PDB file of C-alpha atoms in Angstrom:
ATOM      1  CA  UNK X   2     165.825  18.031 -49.143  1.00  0.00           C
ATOM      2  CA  UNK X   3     168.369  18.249 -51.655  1.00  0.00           C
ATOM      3  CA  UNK X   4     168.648  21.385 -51.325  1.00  0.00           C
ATOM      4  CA  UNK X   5     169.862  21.488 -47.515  1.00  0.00           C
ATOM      5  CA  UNK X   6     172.587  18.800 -48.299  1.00  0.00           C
ATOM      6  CA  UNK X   7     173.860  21.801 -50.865  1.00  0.00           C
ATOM      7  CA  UNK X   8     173.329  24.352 -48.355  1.00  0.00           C
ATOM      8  CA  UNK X   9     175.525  21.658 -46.113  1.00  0.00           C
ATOM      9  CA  UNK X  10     178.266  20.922 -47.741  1.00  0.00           C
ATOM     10  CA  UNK X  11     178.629  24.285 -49.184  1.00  0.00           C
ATOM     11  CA  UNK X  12     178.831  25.570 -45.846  1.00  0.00           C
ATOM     12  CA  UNK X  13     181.117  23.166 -44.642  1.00  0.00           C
ATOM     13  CA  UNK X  14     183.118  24.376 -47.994  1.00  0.00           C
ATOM     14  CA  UNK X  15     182.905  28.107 -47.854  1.00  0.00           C
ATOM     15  CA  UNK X  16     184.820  27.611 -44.169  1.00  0.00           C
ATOM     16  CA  UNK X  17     186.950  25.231 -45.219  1.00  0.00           C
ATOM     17  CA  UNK X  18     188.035  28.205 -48.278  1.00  0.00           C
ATOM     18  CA  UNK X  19     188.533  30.934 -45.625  1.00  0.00           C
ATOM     19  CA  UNK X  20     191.063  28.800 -43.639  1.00  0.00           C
ATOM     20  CA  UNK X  21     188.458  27.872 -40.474  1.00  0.00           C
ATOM     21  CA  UNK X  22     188.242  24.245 -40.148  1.00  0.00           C
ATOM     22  CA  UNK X  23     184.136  23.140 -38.706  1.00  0.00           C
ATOM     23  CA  UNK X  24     185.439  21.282 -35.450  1.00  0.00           C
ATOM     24  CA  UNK X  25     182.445  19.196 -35.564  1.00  0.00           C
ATOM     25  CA  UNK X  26     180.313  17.880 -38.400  1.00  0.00           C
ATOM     26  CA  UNK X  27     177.346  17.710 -36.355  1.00  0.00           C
ATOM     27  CA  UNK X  28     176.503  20.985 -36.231  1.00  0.00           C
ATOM     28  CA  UNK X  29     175.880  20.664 -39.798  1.00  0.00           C
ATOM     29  CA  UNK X  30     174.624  16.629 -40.063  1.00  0.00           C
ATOM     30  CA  UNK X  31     172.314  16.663 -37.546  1.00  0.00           C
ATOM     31  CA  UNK X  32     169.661  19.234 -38.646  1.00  0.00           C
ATOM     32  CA  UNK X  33     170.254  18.065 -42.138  1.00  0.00           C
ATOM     33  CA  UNK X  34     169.456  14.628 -41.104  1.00  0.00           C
ATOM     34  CA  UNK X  35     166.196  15.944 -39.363  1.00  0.00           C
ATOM     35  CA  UNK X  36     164.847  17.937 -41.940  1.00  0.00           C
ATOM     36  CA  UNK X  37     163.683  14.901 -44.370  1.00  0.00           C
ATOM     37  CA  UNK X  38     162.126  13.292 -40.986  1.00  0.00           C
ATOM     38  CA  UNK X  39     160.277  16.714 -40.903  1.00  0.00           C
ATOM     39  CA  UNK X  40     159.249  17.020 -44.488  1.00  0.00           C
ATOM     40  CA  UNK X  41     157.492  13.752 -43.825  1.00  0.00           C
ATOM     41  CA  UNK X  42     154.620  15.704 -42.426  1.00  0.00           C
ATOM     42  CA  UNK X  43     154.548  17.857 -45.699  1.00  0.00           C
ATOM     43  CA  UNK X  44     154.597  21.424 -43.623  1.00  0.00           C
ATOM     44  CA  UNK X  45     153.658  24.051 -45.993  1.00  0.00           C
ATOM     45  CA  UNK X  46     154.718  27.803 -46.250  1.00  0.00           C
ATOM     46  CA  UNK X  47     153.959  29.102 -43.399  1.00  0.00           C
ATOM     47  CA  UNK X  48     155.237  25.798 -40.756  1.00  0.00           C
ATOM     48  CA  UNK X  49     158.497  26.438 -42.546  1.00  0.00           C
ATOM     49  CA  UNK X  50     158.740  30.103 -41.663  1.00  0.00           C
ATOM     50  CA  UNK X  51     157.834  29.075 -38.294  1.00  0.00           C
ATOM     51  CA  UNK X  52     160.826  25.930 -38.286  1.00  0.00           C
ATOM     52  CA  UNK X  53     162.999  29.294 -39.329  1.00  0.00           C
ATOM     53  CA  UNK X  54     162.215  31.806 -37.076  1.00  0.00           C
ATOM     54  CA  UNK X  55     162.398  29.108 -34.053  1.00  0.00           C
ATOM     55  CA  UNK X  56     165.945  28.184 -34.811  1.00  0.00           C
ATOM     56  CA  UNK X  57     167.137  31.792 -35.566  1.00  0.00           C
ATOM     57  CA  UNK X  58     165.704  32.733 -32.504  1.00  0.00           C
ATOM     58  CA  UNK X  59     167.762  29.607 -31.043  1.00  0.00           C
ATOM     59  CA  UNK X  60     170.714  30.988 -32.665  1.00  0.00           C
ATOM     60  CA  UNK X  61     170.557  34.096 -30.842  1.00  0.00           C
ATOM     61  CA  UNK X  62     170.011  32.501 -27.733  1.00  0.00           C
ATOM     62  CA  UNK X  63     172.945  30.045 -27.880  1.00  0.00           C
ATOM     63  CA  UNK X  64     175.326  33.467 -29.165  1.00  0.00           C
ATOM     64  CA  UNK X  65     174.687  34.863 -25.406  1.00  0.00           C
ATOM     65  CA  UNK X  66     174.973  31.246 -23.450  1.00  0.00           C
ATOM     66  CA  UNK X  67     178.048  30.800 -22.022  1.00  0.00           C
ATOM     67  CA  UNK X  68     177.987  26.937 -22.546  1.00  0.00           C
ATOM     68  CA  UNK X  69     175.639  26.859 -25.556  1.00  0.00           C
ATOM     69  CA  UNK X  70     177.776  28.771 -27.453  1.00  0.00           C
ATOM     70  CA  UNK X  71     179.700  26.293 -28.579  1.00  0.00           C
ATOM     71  CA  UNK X  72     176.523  24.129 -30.166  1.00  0.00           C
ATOM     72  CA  UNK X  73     175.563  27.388 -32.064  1.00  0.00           C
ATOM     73  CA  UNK X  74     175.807  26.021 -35.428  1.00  0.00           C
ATOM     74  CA  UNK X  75     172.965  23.296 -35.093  1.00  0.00           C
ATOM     75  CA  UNK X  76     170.001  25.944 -34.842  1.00  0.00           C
ATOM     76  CA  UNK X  77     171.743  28.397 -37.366  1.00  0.00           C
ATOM     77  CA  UNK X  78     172.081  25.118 -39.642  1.00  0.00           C
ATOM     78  CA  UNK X  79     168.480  24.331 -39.621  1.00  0.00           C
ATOM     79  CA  UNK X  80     167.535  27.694 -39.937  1.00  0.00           C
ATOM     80  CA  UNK X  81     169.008  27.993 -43.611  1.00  0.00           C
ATOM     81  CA  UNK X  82     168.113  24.368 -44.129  1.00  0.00           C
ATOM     82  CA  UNK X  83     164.232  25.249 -43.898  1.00  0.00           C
ATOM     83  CA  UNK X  84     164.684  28.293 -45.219  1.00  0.00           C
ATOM     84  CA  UNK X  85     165.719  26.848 -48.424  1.00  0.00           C
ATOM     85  CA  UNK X  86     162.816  24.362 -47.764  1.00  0.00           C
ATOM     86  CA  UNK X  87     160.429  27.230 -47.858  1.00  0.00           C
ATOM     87  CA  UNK X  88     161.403  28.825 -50.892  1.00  0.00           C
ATOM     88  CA  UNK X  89     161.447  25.005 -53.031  1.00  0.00           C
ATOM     89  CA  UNK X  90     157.982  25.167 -51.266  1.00  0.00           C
ATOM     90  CA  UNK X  91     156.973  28.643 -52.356  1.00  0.00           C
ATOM     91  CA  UNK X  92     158.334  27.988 -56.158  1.00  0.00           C
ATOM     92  CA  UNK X  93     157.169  24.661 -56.078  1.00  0.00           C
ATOM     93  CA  UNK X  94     160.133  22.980 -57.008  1.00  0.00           C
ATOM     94  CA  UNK X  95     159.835  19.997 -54.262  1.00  0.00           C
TER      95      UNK X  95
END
């Protein structure tokens, strides 16, 4: 899970660099914190794909919402999060 608090705070970095400020931390936080409750239950390749695919999916979803739109980043978040889960998983590096 060390990993997604990288994949955090360089994201929170990268849009820092370009001149966008994150308005809210907890776009970022929040799936980070959930990801180590979720690795609990040891998930192996192919549940992490799934965790991935769900929250892109999300993120598409919330781009078209009118009102969702705004809470885009915690799906998109979790999405790389896993993502980077899945490939420690693959490699074996966890």
């Amino acid at each position: 899970m060390v990993m997604a608090i990288i994949a955090a705070c360089a994201l929170w970095a990268v849009s820092w660099m370009m001149g966008k400020r994150l308005d809210s931390g907890w776009g970022v936080l929040l799936p980070c914190a959930a990801l180590p409750l979720l690795a609990l239950l040891k998930p192996g390749f192919g549940e992490w794909r799934v965790v991935m695919v769900v929250a892109l999916l999300l993120t598409v979803v919330m781009l078209f919402h009118r009102r969702l739109r705004h809470f885009m980043l915690l799906p998109s978040c979790l999405a790389l999060a896993s993502g980077l889960a899945a490939v420690s998983v693959n490699f074996h590096l966890a």
